[in-house]
């Protein structure tokens, strides 16, 4: 891991600016001579532990990255996680020629894959920040220490989920870390979460804050609490069979139920705005009340201020002026739009063309990530029933599901070339606000990305209950989400129904690959294909060893304690 530790070294680590009280403030980390004495401030290092999820480095969106060898725009943790978990699946396809994108889309990645190397190192450096904090400041504040322990455990979960047998260290050391098995890492995450939840007899236990939703402006907005640890444990147990071969469905349901019973709320309240429409030809004006569905509100520029925030258990904080990044909310918004799209109906009626906006950010419509046909089939089993030449604001009516936010105008269903029009566009994410007010910056959005939101607990529980033979409970939770989306309730649910519901509720949110692996639909002889799976247009099976990514060759060279995962050379 010699390439990643630009700023954290065993002897002399960080010099961060002083005086910050929020994890969304700017961070300034300056590399200095290791022989010089350094000053590390607890509050700033705490902020850095959170910032690793959203910011590439400390020099703004165009500045240096904390991970050497990858530019700041692509090296962020969220963007790398998203690429690895979406482009490899039946949901997202990207026509960009960036090194690593095609091999993701065709499931031909190997140990030299640049983005998988970047994701691996980003998680390693995030864990290193947490280890440094716990070494220097474990006694500074009990709640802050509990949060850093959670952030470390969560990043270990992501590292283990992706690479399975991973370098593991819980202390700052000059020694190379040893390799730990998935079972060992799972036990560590389990013990850490239970300790910071106060469920153990650990001496001098540091405990997370009680579970409660917050909104922008609240002192605890953006900081995790007990609900995040419950959710992580539920994820851990839900994936236990895929990770270790040992199923733990009862525990997955138990901790999902804790999240469901918490004060966090599914957003079920729609937002409306009265707008004046002006016909550009006749000049005639009319007034219309435009309603944003509860689901759409989760992915808009003011989702930290509305009832949508009550669903956010772990948001990556976004402020266009203070946390500008090319790799989180802007990546989701810009990469899924081109200049021909307009996400708001009334936007078409502006007489002043300069006021029109594609997605609520200025000039950011990159035309990259689009839907694979299989995602459209989740909403229209007969894809011919999906209307062509239809804007995203009309598609929910056709699908009878508020979550079907697709644009088909001038587009084709199939991903037959790199052209962005070859594939239906996803208009799920935008930087518009529900009341029409301006956001902080015209280029960088205020939309907060929810790494964890309460809806996940309902599907975690539903999936676990089906494995336990409890169909009625599973159906109740699936229909809770379908009710929110104004979709027809299901009379009976199977595991295939739950897998489809995962896609309908969480498409393009960076969760798909682990879902397909859990359901036996990813690597190996699965009998389930999607367009370009395995590099063939019609789709084909690929080897099961690709359920786990390769340890980067560069780290195998740097750390002789590591052994490559099976199947990779």
Short mmCIF file of N, CA and C in Angstrom, two decimals, residues 339-465:
data_model
loop_
_atom_site.label_atom_id
_atom_site.label_comp_id
_atom_site.label_asym_id
_atom_site.label_seq_id
_atom_site.Cartn_x
_atom_site.Cartn_y
_atom_site.Cartn_z
N UNK A 339 -27.78 16.76 -23.21
CA UNK A 339 -28.36 18.08 -23.36
C UNK A 339 -29.76 18.09 -23.93
N UNK A 340 -30.25 16.95 -24.37
CA UNK A 340 -31.60 16.88 -24.93
C UNK A 340 -32.67 16.57 -23.89
N UNK A 341 -32.26 16.34 -22.67
CA UNK A 341 -33.22 15.96 -21.62
C UNK A 341 -33.66 17.19 -20.83
N UNK A 342 -34.87 17.12 -20.30
CA UNK A 342 -35.37 18.12 -19.35
C UNK A 342 -36.19 17.37 -18.31
N UNK A 343 -35.76 17.44 -17.05
CA UNK A 343 -36.40 16.64 -16.01
C UNK A 343 -37.71 17.22 -15.50
N UNK A 344 -37.96 18.51 -15.75
CA UNK A 344 -39.17 19.15 -15.24
C UNK A 344 -40.10 19.51 -16.38
N UNK A 345 -41.38 19.20 -16.21
CA UNK A 345 -42.35 19.48 -17.24
C UNK A 345 -42.43 20.98 -17.55
N UNK A 346 -42.54 21.81 -16.51
CA UNK A 346 -42.74 23.24 -16.76
C UNK A 346 -41.49 23.90 -17.32
N UNK A 347 -40.37 23.23 -17.30
CA UNK A 347 -39.16 23.80 -17.85
C UNK A 347 -39.31 24.08 -19.35
N UNK A 348 -40.16 23.30 -20.01
CA UNK A 348 -40.33 23.45 -21.44
C UNK A 348 -41.08 24.73 -21.81
N UNK A 349 -41.71 25.37 -20.81
CA UNK A 349 -42.55 26.51 -21.12
C UNK A 349 -41.89 27.86 -20.84
N UNK A 350 -40.65 27.84 -20.42
CA UNK A 350 -39.95 29.10 -20.21
C UNK A 350 -39.78 29.80 -21.56
N UNK A 351 -40.18 31.07 -21.62
CA UNK A 351 -39.97 31.82 -22.86
C UNK A 351 -38.51 32.22 -23.01
N UNK A 352 -37.81 32.34 -21.87
CA UNK A 352 -36.40 32.70 -21.89
C UNK A 352 -35.59 31.40 -21.91
N UNK A 353 -34.99 31.10 -23.06
CA UNK A 353 -34.26 29.84 -23.21
C UNK A 353 -33.10 29.72 -22.24
N UNK A 354 -32.55 30.84 -21.79
CA UNK A 354 -31.39 30.79 -20.89
C UNK A 354 -31.77 30.22 -19.53
N UNK A 355 -33.06 30.22 -19.20
CA UNK A 355 -33.48 29.71 -17.90
C UNK A 355 -33.73 28.21 -17.92
N UNK A 356 -33.70 27.63 -19.10
CA UNK A 356 -33.97 26.20 -19.18
C UNK A 356 -32.77 25.43 -18.64
N UNK A 357 -33.04 24.34 -18.00
CA UNK A 357 -31.97 23.51 -17.44
C UNK A 357 -32.31 22.06 -17.68
N UNK A 358 -31.30 21.28 -17.96
CA UNK A 358 -31.48 19.85 -18.17
C UNK A 358 -31.77 19.14 -16.86
N UNK A 359 -30.90 19.41 -15.87
CA UNK A 359 -30.94 18.63 -14.63
C UNK A 359 -30.69 19.46 -13.37
N UNK A 360 -30.70 20.77 -13.50
CA UNK A 360 -30.52 21.61 -12.32
C UNK A 360 -29.10 22.03 -12.05
N UNK A 361 -28.15 21.59 -12.88
CA UNK A 361 -26.78 22.09 -12.81
C UNK A 361 -26.43 22.67 -14.17
N UNK A 362 -25.51 23.58 -14.19
CA UNK A 362 -25.22 24.33 -15.40
C UNK A 362 -24.17 23.63 -16.27
N UNK A 363 -24.58 23.27 -17.48
CA UNK A 363 -23.62 22.75 -18.45
C UNK A 363 -23.02 21.42 -18.11
N UNK A 364 -23.66 20.65 -17.25
CA UNK A 364 -23.11 19.36 -16.84
C UNK A 364 -24.07 18.26 -17.27
N UNK A 365 -23.93 17.82 -18.51
CA UNK A 365 -24.72 16.72 -19.05
C UNK A 365 -23.77 15.87 -19.87
N UNK A 366 -23.14 14.89 -19.23
CA UNK A 366 -22.00 14.19 -19.80
C UNK A 366 -22.39 13.05 -20.74
N UNK A 367 -23.62 12.57 -20.64
CA UNK A 367 -24.08 11.51 -21.53
C UNK A 367 -23.27 10.24 -21.44
N UNK A 368 -23.29 9.55 -20.31
CA UNK A 368 -22.49 8.34 -20.14
C UNK A 368 -23.30 7.14 -19.69
N UNK A 369 -23.75 7.16 -18.44
CA UNK A 369 -24.42 6.00 -17.85
C UNK A 369 -25.90 5.98 -18.21
N UNK A 370 -26.34 4.87 -18.78
CA UNK A 370 -27.74 4.73 -19.18
C UNK A 370 -28.24 3.35 -18.74
N UNK A 371 -29.53 3.11 -18.91
CA UNK A 371 -30.14 1.86 -18.47
C UNK A 371 -29.84 0.73 -19.45
N UNK A 372 -29.58 -0.45 -18.90
CA UNK A 372 -29.62 -1.65 -19.73
C UNK A 372 -31.10 -2.06 -19.88
N UNK A 373 -31.43 -2.80 -20.93
CA UNK A 373 -32.83 -3.19 -21.14
C UNK A 373 -33.44 -3.94 -19.95
N UNK A 374 -32.60 -4.69 -19.23
CA UNK A 374 -33.12 -5.47 -18.11
C UNK A 374 -33.66 -4.59 -16.99
N UNK A 375 -33.12 -3.39 -16.83
CA UNK A 375 -33.68 -2.48 -15.84
C UNK A 375 -35.07 -2.01 -16.27
N UNK A 376 -35.24 -1.74 -17.53
CA UNK A 376 -36.56 -1.33 -18.03
C UNK A 376 -37.56 -2.47 -17.84
N UNK A 377 -37.10 -3.71 -18.01
CA UNK A 377 -37.98 -4.87 -17.84
C UNK A 377 -38.47 -5.01 -16.40
N UNK A 378 -37.75 -4.45 -15.45
CA UNK A 378 -38.21 -4.50 -14.07
C UNK A 378 -39.51 -3.72 -13.90
N UNK A 379 -39.72 -2.73 -14.76
CA UNK A 379 -40.93 -1.93 -14.71
C UNK A 379 -41.93 -2.31 -15.80
N UNK A 380 -41.45 -2.79 -16.93
CA UNK A 380 -42.30 -3.22 -18.05
C UNK A 380 -41.83 -4.61 -18.46
N UNK A 381 -42.50 -5.65 -17.96
CA UNK A 381 -42.06 -7.01 -18.28
C UNK A 381 -42.02 -7.23 -19.78
N UNK A 382 -42.98 -6.65 -20.48
CA UNK A 382 -42.93 -6.61 -21.94
C UNK A 382 -42.38 -5.24 -22.30
N UNK A 383 -41.12 -5.19 -22.68
CA UNK A 383 -40.48 -3.89 -22.89
C UNK A 383 -41.14 -3.09 -23.99
N UNK A 384 -41.88 -3.76 -24.87
CA UNK A 384 -42.60 -3.03 -25.91
C UNK A 384 -43.70 -2.15 -25.31
N UNK A 385 -44.09 -2.43 -24.07
CA UNK A 385 -45.10 -1.60 -23.39
C UNK A 385 -44.51 -0.31 -22.85
N UNK A 386 -43.18 -0.22 -22.80
CA UNK A 386 -42.54 1.02 -22.36
C UNK A 386 -42.66 2.04 -23.49
N UNK A 387 -43.32 3.15 -23.24
CA UNK A 387 -43.57 4.10 -24.33
C UNK A 387 -42.30 4.78 -24.82
N UNK A 388 -42.19 4.93 -26.11
CA UNK A 388 -41.09 5.69 -26.69
C UNK A 388 -41.48 7.16 -26.73
N UNK A 389 -40.51 8.00 -27.01
CA UNK A 389 -40.72 9.45 -27.13
C UNK A 389 -41.45 10.01 -25.91
N UNK A 390 -41.01 9.57 -24.72
CA UNK A 390 -41.67 9.96 -23.47
C UNK A 390 -40.65 10.52 -22.50
N UNK A 391 -41.00 11.67 -21.91
CA UNK A 391 -40.12 12.31 -20.94
C UNK A 391 -40.23 11.63 -19.58
N UNK A 392 -39.24 11.86 -18.74
CA UNK A 392 -39.19 11.18 -17.45
C UNK A 392 -40.37 11.53 -16.56
N UNK A 393 -40.90 12.76 -16.69
CA UNK A 393 -42.00 13.15 -15.81
C UNK A 393 -43.32 12.50 -16.21
N UNK A 394 -43.40 11.91 -17.40
CA UNK A 394 -44.60 11.18 -17.82
C UNK A 394 -44.45 9.67 -17.65
N UNK A 395 -43.23 9.18 -17.57
CA UNK A 395 -43.00 7.74 -17.51
C UNK A 395 -43.65 7.06 -16.30
N UNK A 396 -43.65 7.66 -15.09
CA UNK A 396 -44.30 6.98 -13.97
C UNK A 396 -45.77 6.65 -14.22
N UNK A 397 -46.47 7.49 -14.97
CA UNK A 397 -47.86 7.20 -15.26
C UNK A 397 -47.98 5.97 -16.16
N UNK A 398 -47.09 5.85 -17.12
CA UNK A 398 -47.12 4.70 -18.03
C UNK A 398 -46.76 3.42 -17.29
N UNK A 399 -45.80 3.51 -16.38
CA UNK A 399 -45.33 2.33 -15.65
C UNK A 399 -46.21 2.00 -14.45
N UNK A 400 -47.06 2.95 -14.07
CA UNK A 400 -47.85 2.82 -12.84
C UNK A 400 -46.93 2.57 -11.65
N UNK A 401 -45.85 3.36 -11.64
CA UNK A 401 -44.85 3.25 -10.57
C UNK A 401 -44.05 4.55 -10.58
N UNK A 402 -44.09 5.28 -9.45
CA UNK A 402 -43.41 6.58 -9.37
C UNK A 402 -41.91 6.49 -9.55
N UNK A 403 -41.36 5.28 -9.43
CA UNK A 403 -39.91 5.13 -9.47
C UNK A 403 -39.37 5.00 -10.90
N UNK A 404 -40.24 4.88 -11.87
CA UNK A 404 -39.82 4.69 -13.27
C UNK A 404 -39.47 6.04 -13.90
N UNK A 405 -38.31 6.55 -13.57
CA UNK A 405 -37.89 7.88 -14.01
C UNK A 405 -36.92 7.74 -15.19
N UNK A 406 -37.49 7.44 -16.36
CA UNK A 406 -36.71 7.20 -17.56
C UNK A 406 -37.14 8.14 -18.68
N UNK A 407 -36.18 8.50 -19.52
CA UNK A 407 -36.45 9.34 -20.69
C UNK A 407 -36.16 8.50 -21.94
N UNK A 408 -37.17 8.40 -22.82
CA UNK A 408 -37.00 7.59 -24.04
C UNK A 408 -37.07 8.43 -25.31
N UNK A 409 -37.09 9.75 -25.18
CA UNK A 409 -37.24 10.63 -26.34
C UNK A 409 -35.97 10.55 -27.21
N UNK A 410 -36.14 10.13 -28.46
CA UNK A 410 -35.02 10.04 -29.39
C UNK A 410 -34.03 8.95 -29.04
N UNK A 411 -34.45 7.98 -28.23
CA UNK A 411 -33.52 6.95 -27.75
C UNK A 411 -34.01 5.56 -28.14
N UNK A 412 -33.08 4.62 -28.13
CA UNK A 412 -33.41 3.23 -28.41
C UNK A 412 -33.18 2.41 -27.16
N UNK A 413 -33.93 1.34 -27.03
CA UNK A 413 -33.86 0.49 -25.84
C UNK A 413 -32.50 -0.18 -25.68
N UNK A 414 -31.94 -0.68 -26.77
CA UNK A 414 -30.77 -1.55 -26.68
C UNK A 414 -29.46 -0.78 -26.73
N UNK A 415 -28.47 -1.29 -26.00
CA UNK A 415 -27.14 -0.68 -25.93
C UNK A 415 -26.29 -1.22 -27.08
N UNK A 416 -26.57 -0.75 -28.28
CA UNK A 416 -25.91 -1.30 -29.45
C UNK A 416 -24.62 -0.59 -29.82
N UNK A 417 -24.33 0.54 -29.20
CA UNK A 417 -23.09 1.25 -29.47
C UNK A 417 -22.78 2.15 -28.29
N UNK A 418 -21.66 2.89 -28.39
CA UNK A 418 -21.27 3.80 -27.32
C UNK A 418 -22.11 5.06 -27.30
N UNK A 419 -22.89 5.30 -28.33
CA UNK A 419 -23.75 6.48 -28.41
C UNK A 419 -24.73 6.49 -27.25
N UNK A 420 -24.81 7.62 -26.53
CA UNK A 420 -25.67 7.71 -25.35
C UNK A 420 -27.14 7.48 -25.68
N UNK A 421 -27.53 7.73 -26.92
CA UNK A 421 -28.92 7.52 -27.31
C UNK A 421 -29.26 6.03 -27.44
N UNK A 422 -28.25 5.18 -27.43
CA UNK A 422 -28.48 3.74 -27.51
C UNK A 422 -28.67 3.20 -26.10
N UNK A 423 -29.86 3.36 -25.61
CA UNK A 423 -30.21 3.01 -24.25
C UNK A 423 -31.11 4.09 -23.68
N UNK A 424 -32.09 3.68 -22.88
CA UNK A 424 -32.99 4.66 -22.28
C UNK A 424 -32.26 5.39 -21.15
N UNK A 425 -32.51 6.68 -21.04
CA UNK A 425 -31.81 7.51 -20.06
C UNK A 425 -32.49 7.45 -18.70
N UNK A 426 -31.68 7.51 -17.66
CA UNK A 426 -32.16 7.50 -16.27
C UNK A 426 -32.18 8.94 -15.76
N UNK A 427 -33.37 9.41 -15.38
CA UNK A 427 -33.53 10.79 -14.90
C UNK A 427 -33.88 10.81 -13.42
N UNK A 428 -33.29 9.90 -12.68
CA UNK A 428 -33.60 9.75 -11.26
C UNK A 428 -33.00 10.86 -10.41
N UNK A 429 -31.85 11.39 -10.82
CA UNK A 429 -31.10 12.34 -9.99
C UNK A 429 -31.09 13.72 -10.64
N UNK A 430 -31.37 14.75 -9.86
CA UNK A 430 -31.27 16.12 -10.37
C UNK A 430 -31.01 17.09 -9.23
N UNK A 431 -30.69 18.32 -9.60
CA UNK A 431 -30.38 19.33 -8.59
C UNK A 431 -31.48 20.39 -8.49
N UNK A 432 -32.66 20.11 -9.04
CA UNK A 432 -33.79 21.02 -8.87
C UNK A 432 -34.28 20.95 -7.43
N UNK A 433 -34.95 21.98 -6.99
CA UNK A 433 -35.54 21.99 -5.65
C UNK A 433 -37.05 21.93 -5.77
N UNK A 434 -37.68 21.45 -4.72
CA UNK A 434 -39.13 21.25 -4.76
C UNK A 434 -39.88 22.58 -4.76
N UNK A 435 -39.26 23.65 -4.27
CA UNK A 435 -39.95 24.95 -4.26
C UNK A 435 -39.42 25.91 -5.31
N UNK A 436 -38.51 25.44 -6.16
CA UNK A 436 -37.98 26.28 -7.21
C UNK A 436 -36.87 27.22 -6.80
N UNK A 437 -36.43 27.14 -5.55
CA UNK A 437 -35.37 28.02 -5.08
C UNK A 437 -34.03 27.59 -5.65
N UNK A 438 -33.08 28.52 -5.67
CA UNK A 438 -31.75 28.24 -6.21
C UNK A 438 -30.93 27.43 -5.21
N UNK A 439 -30.03 26.60 -5.73
CA UNK A 439 -29.10 25.89 -4.86
C UNK A 439 -27.81 26.69 -4.74
N UNK A 440 -26.86 26.18 -3.98
CA UNK A 440 -25.71 26.98 -3.58
C UNK A 440 -24.81 27.37 -4.75
N UNK A 441 -24.73 26.53 -5.77
CA UNK A 441 -23.79 26.76 -6.86
C UNK A 441 -24.42 26.28 -8.16
N UNK A 442 -24.07 26.90 -9.26
CA UNK A 442 -24.71 26.53 -10.53
C UNK A 442 -24.12 25.27 -11.13
N UNK A 443 -22.89 24.91 -10.75
CA UNK A 443 -22.22 23.75 -11.34
C UNK A 443 -22.22 22.54 -10.43
N UNK A 444 -21.92 22.75 -9.16
CA UNK A 444 -21.83 21.62 -8.22
C UNK A 444 -23.10 21.56 -7.38
N UNK A 445 -23.75 20.40 -7.34
CA UNK A 445 -25.09 20.30 -6.76
C UNK A 445 -25.11 20.23 -5.25
N UNK A 446 -26.32 20.43 -4.73
CA UNK A 446 -26.59 20.30 -3.30
C UNK A 446 -27.27 18.97 -2.98
N UNK A 447 -27.55 18.17 -3.99
CA UNK A 447 -28.20 16.88 -3.75
C UNK A 447 -27.29 15.98 -2.93
N UNK A 448 -27.79 15.51 -1.81
CA UNK A 448 -27.03 14.63 -0.94
C UNK A 448 -27.28 13.18 -1.35
N UNK A 449 -26.22 12.39 -1.45
CA UNK A 449 -26.34 10.98 -1.80
C UNK A 449 -26.50 10.17 -0.53
N UNK A 450 -27.53 9.33 -0.51
CA UNK A 450 -27.81 8.53 0.69
C UNK A 450 -27.13 7.17 0.57
N UNK A 451 -26.02 7.02 1.27
CA UNK A 451 -25.35 5.72 1.32
C UNK A 451 -26.22 4.67 1.99
N UNK A 452 -27.00 5.11 2.96
CA UNK A 452 -27.98 4.24 3.62
C UNK A 452 -29.27 5.04 3.78
N UNK A 453 -30.38 4.44 3.39
CA UNK A 453 -31.68 5.05 3.65
C UNK A 453 -32.64 3.98 4.15
N UNK A 454 -33.69 4.42 4.83
CA UNK A 454 -34.53 3.48 5.58
C UNK A 454 -35.18 2.43 4.69
N UNK A 455 -35.47 2.76 3.44
CA UNK A 455 -36.13 1.78 2.55
C UNK A 455 -35.35 0.48 2.47
N UNK A 456 -34.03 0.54 2.61
CA UNK A 456 -33.22 -0.67 2.53
C UNK A 456 -33.62 -1.67 3.60
N UNK A 457 -33.96 -1.20 4.78
CA UNK A 457 -34.30 -2.10 5.88
C UNK A 457 -35.52 -2.96 5.53
N UNK A 458 -36.49 -2.38 4.82
CA UNK A 458 -37.68 -3.13 4.45
C UNK A 458 -37.35 -4.28 3.50
N UNK A 459 -36.45 -4.04 2.55
CA UNK A 459 -36.08 -5.11 1.62
C UNK A 459 -35.11 -6.10 2.24
N UNK A 460 -34.22 -5.62 3.13
CA UNK A 460 -33.38 -6.56 3.88
C UNK A 460 -34.25 -7.55 4.64
N UNK A 461 -35.25 -7.02 5.35
CA UNK A 461 -36.13 -7.88 6.14
C UNK A 461 -36.95 -8.80 5.25
N UNK A 462 -37.48 -8.26 4.14
CA UNK A 462 -38.30 -9.08 3.24
C UNK A 462 -37.50 -10.25 2.68
N UNK A 463 -36.28 -9.97 2.24
CA UNK A 463 -35.44 -11.03 1.69
C UNK A 463 -35.14 -12.09 2.74
N UNK A 464 -34.78 -11.63 3.94
CA UNK A 464 -34.46 -12.58 5.01
C UNK A 464 -35.69 -13.40 5.39
N UNK A 465 -36.85 -12.77 5.49
CA UNK A 465 -38.06 -13.50 5.87
C UNK A 465 -38.44 -14.56 4.85
#
